CSV table of C-alpha atoms in Angstrom, one decimal:
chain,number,residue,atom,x,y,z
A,907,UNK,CA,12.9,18.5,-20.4
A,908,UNK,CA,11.8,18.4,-16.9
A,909,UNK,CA,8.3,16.6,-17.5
A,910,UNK,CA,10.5,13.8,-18.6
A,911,UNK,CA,12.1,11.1,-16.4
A,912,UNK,CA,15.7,12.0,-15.5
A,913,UNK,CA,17.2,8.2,-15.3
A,914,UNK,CA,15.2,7.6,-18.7
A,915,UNK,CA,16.7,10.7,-20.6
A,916,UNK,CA,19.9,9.7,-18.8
A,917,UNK,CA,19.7,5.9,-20.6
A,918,UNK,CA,18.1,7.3,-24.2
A,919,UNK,CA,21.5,9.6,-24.2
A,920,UNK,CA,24.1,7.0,-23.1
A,921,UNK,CA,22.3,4.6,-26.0
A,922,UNK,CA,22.0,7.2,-28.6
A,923,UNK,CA,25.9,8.4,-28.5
A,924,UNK,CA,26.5,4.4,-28.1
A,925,UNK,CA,25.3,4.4,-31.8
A,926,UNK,CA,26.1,7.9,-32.6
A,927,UNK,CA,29.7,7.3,-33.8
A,928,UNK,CA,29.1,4.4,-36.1
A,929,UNK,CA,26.0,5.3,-37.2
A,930,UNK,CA,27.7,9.0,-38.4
A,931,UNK,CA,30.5,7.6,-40.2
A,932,UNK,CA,27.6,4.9,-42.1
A,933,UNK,CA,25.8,7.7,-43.2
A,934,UNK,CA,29.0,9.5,-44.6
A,935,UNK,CA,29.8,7.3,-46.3
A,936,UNK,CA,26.8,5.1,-47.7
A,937,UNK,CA,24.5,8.7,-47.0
A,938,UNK,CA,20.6,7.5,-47.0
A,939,UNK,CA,21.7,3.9,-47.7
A,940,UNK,CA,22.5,3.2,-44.1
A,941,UNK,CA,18.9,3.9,-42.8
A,942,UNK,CA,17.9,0.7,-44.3
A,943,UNK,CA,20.9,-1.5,-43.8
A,944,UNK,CA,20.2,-3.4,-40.7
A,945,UNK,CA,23.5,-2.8,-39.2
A,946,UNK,CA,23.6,-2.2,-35.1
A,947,UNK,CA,24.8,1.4,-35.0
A,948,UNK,CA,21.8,1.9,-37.5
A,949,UNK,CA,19.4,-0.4,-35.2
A,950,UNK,CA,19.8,1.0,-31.7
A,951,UNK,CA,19.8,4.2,-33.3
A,952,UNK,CA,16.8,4.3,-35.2
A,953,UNK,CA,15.3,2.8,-32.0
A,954,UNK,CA,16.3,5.3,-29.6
A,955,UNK,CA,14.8,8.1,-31.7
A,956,UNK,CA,11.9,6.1,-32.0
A,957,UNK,CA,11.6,5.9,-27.9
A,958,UNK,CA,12.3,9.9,-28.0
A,959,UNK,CA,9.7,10.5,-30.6
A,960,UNK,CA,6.9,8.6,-28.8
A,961,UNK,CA,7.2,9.7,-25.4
A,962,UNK,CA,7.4,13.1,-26.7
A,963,UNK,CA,3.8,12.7,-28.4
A,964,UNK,CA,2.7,11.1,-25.0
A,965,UNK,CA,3.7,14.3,-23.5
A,966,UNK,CA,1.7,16.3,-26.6
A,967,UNK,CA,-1.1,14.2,-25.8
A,968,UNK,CA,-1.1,14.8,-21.8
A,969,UNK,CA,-0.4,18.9,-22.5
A,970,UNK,CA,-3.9,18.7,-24.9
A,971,UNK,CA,-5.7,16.9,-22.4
A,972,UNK,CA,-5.5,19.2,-19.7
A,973,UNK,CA,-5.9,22.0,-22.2
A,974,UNK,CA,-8.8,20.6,-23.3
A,975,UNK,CA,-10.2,19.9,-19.7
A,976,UNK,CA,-9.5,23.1,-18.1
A,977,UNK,CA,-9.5,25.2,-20.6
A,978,UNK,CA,-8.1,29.0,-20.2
A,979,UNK,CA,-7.4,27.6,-16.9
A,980,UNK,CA,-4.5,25.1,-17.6
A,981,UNK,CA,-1.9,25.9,-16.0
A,982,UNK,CA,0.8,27.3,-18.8
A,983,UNK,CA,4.6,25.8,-17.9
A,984,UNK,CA,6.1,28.5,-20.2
A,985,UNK,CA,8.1,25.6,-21.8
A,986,UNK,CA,8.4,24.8,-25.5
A,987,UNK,CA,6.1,21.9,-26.1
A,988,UNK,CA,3.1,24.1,-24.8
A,989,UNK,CA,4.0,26.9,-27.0
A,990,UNK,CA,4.0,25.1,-30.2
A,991,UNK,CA,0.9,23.3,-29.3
A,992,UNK,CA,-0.9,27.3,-28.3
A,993,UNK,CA,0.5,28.4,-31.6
A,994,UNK,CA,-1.9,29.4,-34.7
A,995,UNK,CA,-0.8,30.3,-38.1
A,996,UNK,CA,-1.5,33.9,-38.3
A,997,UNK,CA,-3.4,33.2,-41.9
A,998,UNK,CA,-5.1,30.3,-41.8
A,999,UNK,CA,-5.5,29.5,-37.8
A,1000,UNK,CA,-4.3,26.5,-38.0
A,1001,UNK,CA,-2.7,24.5,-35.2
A,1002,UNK,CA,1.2,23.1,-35.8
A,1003,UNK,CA,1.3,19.0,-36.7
A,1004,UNK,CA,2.5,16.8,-33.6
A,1005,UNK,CA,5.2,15.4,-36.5
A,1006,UNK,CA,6.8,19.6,-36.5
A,1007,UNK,CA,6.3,20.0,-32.7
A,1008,UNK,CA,8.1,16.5,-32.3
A,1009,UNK,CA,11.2,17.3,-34.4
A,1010,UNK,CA,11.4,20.8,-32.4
A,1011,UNK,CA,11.5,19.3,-29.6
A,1012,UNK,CA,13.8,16.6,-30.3
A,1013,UNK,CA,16.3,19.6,-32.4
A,1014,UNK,CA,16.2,21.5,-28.8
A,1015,UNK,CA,16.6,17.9,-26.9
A,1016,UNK,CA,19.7,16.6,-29.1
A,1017,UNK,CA,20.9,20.2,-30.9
A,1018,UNK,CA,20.9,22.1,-27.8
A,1019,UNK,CA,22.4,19.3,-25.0
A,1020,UNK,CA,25.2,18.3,-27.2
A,1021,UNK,CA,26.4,21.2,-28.3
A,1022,UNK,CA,26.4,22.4,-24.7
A,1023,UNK,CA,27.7,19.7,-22.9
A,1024,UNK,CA,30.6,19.4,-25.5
A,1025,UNK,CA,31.7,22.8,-24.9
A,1026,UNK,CA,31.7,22.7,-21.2
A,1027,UNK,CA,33.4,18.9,-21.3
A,1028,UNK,CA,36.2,20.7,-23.4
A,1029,UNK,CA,36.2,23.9,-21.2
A,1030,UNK,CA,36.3,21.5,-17.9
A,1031,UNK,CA,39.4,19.4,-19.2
A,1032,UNK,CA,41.5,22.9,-20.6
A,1033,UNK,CA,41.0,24.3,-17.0
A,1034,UNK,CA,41.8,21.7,-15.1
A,1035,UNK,CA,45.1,20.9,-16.5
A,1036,UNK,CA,48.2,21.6,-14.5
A,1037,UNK,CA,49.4,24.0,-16.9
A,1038,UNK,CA,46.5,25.9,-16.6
A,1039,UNK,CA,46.4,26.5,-12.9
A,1040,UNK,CA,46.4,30.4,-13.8
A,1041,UNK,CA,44.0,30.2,-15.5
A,1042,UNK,CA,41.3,28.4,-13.4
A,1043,UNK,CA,42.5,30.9,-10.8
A,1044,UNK,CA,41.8,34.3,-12.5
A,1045,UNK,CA,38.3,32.5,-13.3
A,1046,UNK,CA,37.9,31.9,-9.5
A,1047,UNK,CA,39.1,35.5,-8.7
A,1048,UNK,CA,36.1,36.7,-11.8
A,1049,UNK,CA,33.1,35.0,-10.2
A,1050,UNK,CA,34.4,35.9,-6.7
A,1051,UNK,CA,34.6,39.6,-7.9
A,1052,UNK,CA,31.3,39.5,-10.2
A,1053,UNK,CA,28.6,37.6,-8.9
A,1054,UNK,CA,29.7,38.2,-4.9
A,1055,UNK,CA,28.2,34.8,-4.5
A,1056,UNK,CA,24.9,35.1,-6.0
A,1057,UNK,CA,23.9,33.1,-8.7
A,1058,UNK,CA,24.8,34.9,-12.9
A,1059,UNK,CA,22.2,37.1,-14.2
A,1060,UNK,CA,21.7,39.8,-16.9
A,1061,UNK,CA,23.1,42.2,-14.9
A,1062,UNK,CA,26.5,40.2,-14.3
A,1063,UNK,CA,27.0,38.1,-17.3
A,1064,UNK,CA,28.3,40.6,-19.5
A,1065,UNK,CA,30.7,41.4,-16.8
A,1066,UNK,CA,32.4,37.9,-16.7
A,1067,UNK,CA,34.5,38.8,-19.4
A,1068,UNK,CA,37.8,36.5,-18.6
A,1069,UNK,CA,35.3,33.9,-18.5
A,1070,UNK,CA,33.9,34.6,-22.1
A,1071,UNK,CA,37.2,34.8,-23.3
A,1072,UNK,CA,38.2,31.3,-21.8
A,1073,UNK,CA,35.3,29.7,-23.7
A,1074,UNK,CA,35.9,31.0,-26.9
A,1075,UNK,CA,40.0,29.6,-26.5
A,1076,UNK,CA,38.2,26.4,-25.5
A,1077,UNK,CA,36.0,26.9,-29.0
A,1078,UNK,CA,39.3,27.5,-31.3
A,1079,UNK,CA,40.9,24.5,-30.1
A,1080,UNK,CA,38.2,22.0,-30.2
A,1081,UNK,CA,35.7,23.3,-32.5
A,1082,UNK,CA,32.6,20.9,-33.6
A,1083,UNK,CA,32.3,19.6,-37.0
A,1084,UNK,CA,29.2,21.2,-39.6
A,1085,UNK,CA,27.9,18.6,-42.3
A,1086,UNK,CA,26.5,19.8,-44.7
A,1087,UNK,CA,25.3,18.9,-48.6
A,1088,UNK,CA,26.2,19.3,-51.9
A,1089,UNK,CA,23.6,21.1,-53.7
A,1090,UNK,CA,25.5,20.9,-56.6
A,1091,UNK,CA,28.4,19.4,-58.3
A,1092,UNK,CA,31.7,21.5,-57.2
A,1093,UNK,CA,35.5,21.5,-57.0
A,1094,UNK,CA,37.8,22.2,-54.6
A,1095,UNK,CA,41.1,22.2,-54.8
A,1096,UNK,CA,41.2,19.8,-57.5
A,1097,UNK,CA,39.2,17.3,-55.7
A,1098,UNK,CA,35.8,17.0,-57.4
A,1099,UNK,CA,32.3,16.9,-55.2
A,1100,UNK,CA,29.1,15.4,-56.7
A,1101,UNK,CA,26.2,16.9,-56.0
A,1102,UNK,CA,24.7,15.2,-53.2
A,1103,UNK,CA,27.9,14.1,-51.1
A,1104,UNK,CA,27.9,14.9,-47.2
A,1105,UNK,CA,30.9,17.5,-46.6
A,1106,UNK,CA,31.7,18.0,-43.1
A,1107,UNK,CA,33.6,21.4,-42.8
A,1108,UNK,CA,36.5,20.9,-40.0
A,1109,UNK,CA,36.6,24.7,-39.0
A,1110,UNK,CA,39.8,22.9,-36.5
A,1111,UNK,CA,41.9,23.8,-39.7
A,1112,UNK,CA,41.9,27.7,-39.6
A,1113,UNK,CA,41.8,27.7,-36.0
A,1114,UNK,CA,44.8,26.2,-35.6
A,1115,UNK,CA,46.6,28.2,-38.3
A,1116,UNK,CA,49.9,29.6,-37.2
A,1117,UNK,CA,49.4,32.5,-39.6
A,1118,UNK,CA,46.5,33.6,-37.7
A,1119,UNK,CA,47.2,32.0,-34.4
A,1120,UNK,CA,50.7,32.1,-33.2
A,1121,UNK,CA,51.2,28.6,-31.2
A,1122,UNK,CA,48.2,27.3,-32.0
A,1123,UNK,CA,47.9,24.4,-29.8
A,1124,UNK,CA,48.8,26.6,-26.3
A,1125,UNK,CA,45.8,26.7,-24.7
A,1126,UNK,CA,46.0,31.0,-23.8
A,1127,UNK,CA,42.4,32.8,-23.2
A,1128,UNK,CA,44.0,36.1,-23.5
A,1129,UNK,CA,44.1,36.1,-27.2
A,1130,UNK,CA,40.4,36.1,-27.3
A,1131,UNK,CA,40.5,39.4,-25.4
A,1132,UNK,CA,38.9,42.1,-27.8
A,1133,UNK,CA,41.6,45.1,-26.4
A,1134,UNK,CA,44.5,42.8,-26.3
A,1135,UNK,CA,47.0,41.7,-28.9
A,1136,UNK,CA,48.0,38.5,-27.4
A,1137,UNK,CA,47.8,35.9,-30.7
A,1138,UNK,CA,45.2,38.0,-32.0
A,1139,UNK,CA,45.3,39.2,-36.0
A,1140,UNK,CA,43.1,41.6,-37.1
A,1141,UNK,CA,41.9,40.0,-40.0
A,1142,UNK,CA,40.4,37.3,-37.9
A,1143,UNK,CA,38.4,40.1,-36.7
A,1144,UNK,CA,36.4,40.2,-40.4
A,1145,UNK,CA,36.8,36.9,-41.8
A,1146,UNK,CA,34.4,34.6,-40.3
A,1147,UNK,CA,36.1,31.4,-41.3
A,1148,UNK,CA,39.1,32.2,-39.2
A,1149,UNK,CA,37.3,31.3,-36.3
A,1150,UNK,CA,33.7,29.7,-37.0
A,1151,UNK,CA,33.4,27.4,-34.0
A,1152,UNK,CA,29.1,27.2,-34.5
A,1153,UNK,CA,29.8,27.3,-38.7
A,1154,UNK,CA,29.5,30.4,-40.4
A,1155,UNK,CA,27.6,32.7,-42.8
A,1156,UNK,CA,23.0,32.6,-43.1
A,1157,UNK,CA,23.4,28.4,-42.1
A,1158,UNK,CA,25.5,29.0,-38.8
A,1159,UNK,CA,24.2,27.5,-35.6
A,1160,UNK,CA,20.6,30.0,-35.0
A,1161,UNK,CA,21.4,28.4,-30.9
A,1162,UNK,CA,25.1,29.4,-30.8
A,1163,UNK,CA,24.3,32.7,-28.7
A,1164,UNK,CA,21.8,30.6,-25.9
A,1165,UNK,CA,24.7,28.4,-26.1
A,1166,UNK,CA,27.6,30.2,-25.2
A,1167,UNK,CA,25.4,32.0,-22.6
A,1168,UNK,CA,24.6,28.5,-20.9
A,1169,UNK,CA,28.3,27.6,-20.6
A,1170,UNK,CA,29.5,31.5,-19.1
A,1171,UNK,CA,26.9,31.0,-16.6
A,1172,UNK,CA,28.1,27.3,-16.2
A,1173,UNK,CA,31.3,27.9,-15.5
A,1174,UNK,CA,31.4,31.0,-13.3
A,1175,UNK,CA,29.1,28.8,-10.9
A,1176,UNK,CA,31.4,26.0,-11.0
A,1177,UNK,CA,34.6,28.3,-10.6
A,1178,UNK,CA,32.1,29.8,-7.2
A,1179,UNK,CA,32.1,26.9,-5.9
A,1180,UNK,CA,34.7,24.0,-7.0
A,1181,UNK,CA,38.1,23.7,-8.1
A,1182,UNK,CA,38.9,21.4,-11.2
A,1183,UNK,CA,41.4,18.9,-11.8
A,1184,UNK,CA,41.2,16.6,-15.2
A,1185,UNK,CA,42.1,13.3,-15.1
A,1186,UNK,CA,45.3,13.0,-16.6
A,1187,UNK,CA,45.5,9.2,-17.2
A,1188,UNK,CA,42.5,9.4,-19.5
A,1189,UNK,CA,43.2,9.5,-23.2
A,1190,UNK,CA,41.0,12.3,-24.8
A,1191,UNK,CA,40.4,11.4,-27.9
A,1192,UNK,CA,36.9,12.7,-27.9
A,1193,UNK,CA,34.4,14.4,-25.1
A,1194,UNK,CA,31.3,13.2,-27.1
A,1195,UNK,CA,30.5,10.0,-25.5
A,1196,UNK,CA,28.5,7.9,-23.6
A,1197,UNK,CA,30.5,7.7,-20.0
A,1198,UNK,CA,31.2,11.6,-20.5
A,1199,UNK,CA,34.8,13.1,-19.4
A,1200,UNK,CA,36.5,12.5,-16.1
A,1201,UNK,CA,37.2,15.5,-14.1
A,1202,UNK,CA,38.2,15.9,-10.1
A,1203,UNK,CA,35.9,18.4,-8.2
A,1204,UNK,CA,37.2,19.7,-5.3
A,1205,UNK,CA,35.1,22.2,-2.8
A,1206,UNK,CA,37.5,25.8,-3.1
A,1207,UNK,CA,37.3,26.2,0.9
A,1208,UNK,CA,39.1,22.8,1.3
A,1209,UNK,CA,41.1,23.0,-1.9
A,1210,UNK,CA,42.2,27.0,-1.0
A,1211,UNK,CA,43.3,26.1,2.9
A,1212,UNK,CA,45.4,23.5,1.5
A,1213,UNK,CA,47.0,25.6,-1.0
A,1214,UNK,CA,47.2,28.7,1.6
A,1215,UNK,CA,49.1,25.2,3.8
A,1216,UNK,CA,51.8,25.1,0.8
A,1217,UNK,CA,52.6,29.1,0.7
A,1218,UNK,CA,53.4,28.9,4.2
C-alpha cells in the first residue's frame, strides 16, 4: 500500500463505498445479473475496481523491471506484491499469473482495510460516548501502565488485556455481515433456499441474545473478561455461533487474528495519546461509508488538566 498514491487510494475508497451499498443489495437480489445491468452503483463500481486492478499491474510491471535490471541486487521491500511475484511453485517452477497476484493484492487492499477500519470506527464511537467515560478511562490507565509511552509490541500486546476485551464488546454489538452461497437446495425453518441464493448470516442475532447475553444492548467490556462472570455464559465459551463476529467454522475470516491485533495496537496508541468524544448529533446508522464516522480528538494533557479543573 505505500507504493501507491495516498490522495488516489483516498478517492478509489470514497468512490468504491459510494457504490458499495447499492451495488451489494443488486447483487443480493438479482446475484450475477447485476454485473451486466448498466445501473450506476454497478458502473462506478465496476470502474473503480477496474482503476485498482490496473494500477496494481503497473506496480507488477515496475517491481519486474527492476528485478529484471538488477537482478539479486533489487532491493526487496518485504511487501506482498514482491513476494508473490519471487514465488515458484515448488513442482513445476512456475511463476504466479499477474491475474492471482492482482486479486491478492486487491483481497488484502479491500478485505483487510474494511474490516479494520469498521472495527475501530465502532470501537471509536462505543468509547467515546458519555456513558462510557469509564471505560475510555481504564483504557487510558492500560496503555499508561503497559506500554510506559513506548509504541505496542510483542512483548506488551498480550498485556493490554482491558483493551482486548473492549474490542471484542465492540465486535458483539456490531458484528459484520458473512455472505455466503447456497451449494445446495436447503430449508430453514420452513423457509426454503435454492441452491444458488446469496445468504448473508447476521451473526448480530446471537450476539444480542438475552439468553446468552444478559442486557444485550449495554455496551459492558467486562463480560468479555475470560476470569469474570459479568454477562458471560459458559456455553458461549464452546459454541462458536454464540459469538462469531469474523463468521465461524473452516470458512471464517483466515485475517480475523492480524485484524484484531491491528485494532489493540490501534487503540492503546490512541488511548496514549488522545481522549475521544463521538459526535452525538450524528445518526449512526452505519460506520461503512464514504465520509467515515465523526469523532472529537482531544490531546489527554489538555483534556486531563481540565478534568483535574472540575475535581477541584
Amino acid at each position: 500500500g505505500s507504493d501507491l498514491d495516498r490522495e488516489w487510494m483516498h478517492s478509489v475508497w470514497k468512490d468504491l463505498f459510494t457504490a458499495n451499498y447499492g451495488y451489494l443489495i443488486g447483487k443480493l437480489l438479482l446475484g450475477r445479473l447485476m454485473d451486466y445491468l448498466p445501473l450506476p452503483p454497478t458502473v462506478r463500481m465496476l470502474r473503480t475496481i477496474r482503476q485498482i486492478r490496473s494500477t496494481i499491474q503497473r506496480l507488477i510491471d515496475r517491481r519486474r523491471e527492476e528485478t529484471a535490471e538488477k537482478g539479486d541486487q533489487a532491493q526487496d521491500k518485504g511487501d506482498l506484491v514482491t513476494a508473490m511475484i519471487k514465488a515458484k511453485d515448488p513442482e513445476t517452477g512456475e511463476r504466479l499469473p499477474d491475474d492471482l497476484i492482482i486479486s491478492e493484492a486487491l483481497t488484502m487492499l479491500l478485505a483487510g482495510h474494511e474490516t479494520t477500519s469498521t472495527i475501530l470506527s465502532w470501537l471509536m464511537y462505543f468509547v467515546g460516548r458519555p456513558e462510557n467515560t469509564q471505560v475510555q478511562k481504564r483504557l487510558q490507565e492500560e496503555a499508561d501502565r503497559v506500554l510506559q509511552g513506548e509504541d505496542p509490541c510483542a512483548a506488551t500486546y498480550g498485556q493490554l488485556t482491558y483493551t482486548q476485551q473492549v474490542m471484542k464488546e465492540a465486535l458483539r454489538m456490531r458484528p459484520g455481515g458473512v455472505q455466503r452461497v447456497a451449494v445446495r437446495d436447503v430449508e430453514i425453518c420452513g423457509v426454503k433456499i435454492p441452491k444458488g441464493t446469496n445468504v448473508i448470516a447476521f451473526f448480530i442475532m446471537p450476539h444480542h441474545h438475552p439468553a446468552h447475553y444478559p442486557q444485550p444492548h449495554v455496551f459492558d467490556p467486562d463480560r468479555m473478561d475470560p476470569q469474570g462472570q459479568s454477562g458471560w455464559k459458559g456455553d458461549n465459551k464452546t459454541n462458536d455461533a454464540l459469538y462469531a463476529p469474523f463468521s465461524a467454522g473452516p470458512r471464517a475470516c483466515i485475517g480475523q487474528r492480524f485484524a484484531m491485533q491491528e485494532v489493540v495496537v490501534t487503540m492503546a496508541m490512541l488511548c496514549q495519546r488522545y481522549h475521544l468524544e463521538t459526535d452525538e448529533t450524528e445518526f449512526i446508522g452505519g460506520v461503512l461509508k464514504p465520509n467515515g464516522l465523526r469523532v472529537k480528538f482531544i490531546k489527554r494533557d489538555s483534556h486531563d488538566k481540565e478534568e483535574g479543573k472540575k475535581d477541584i
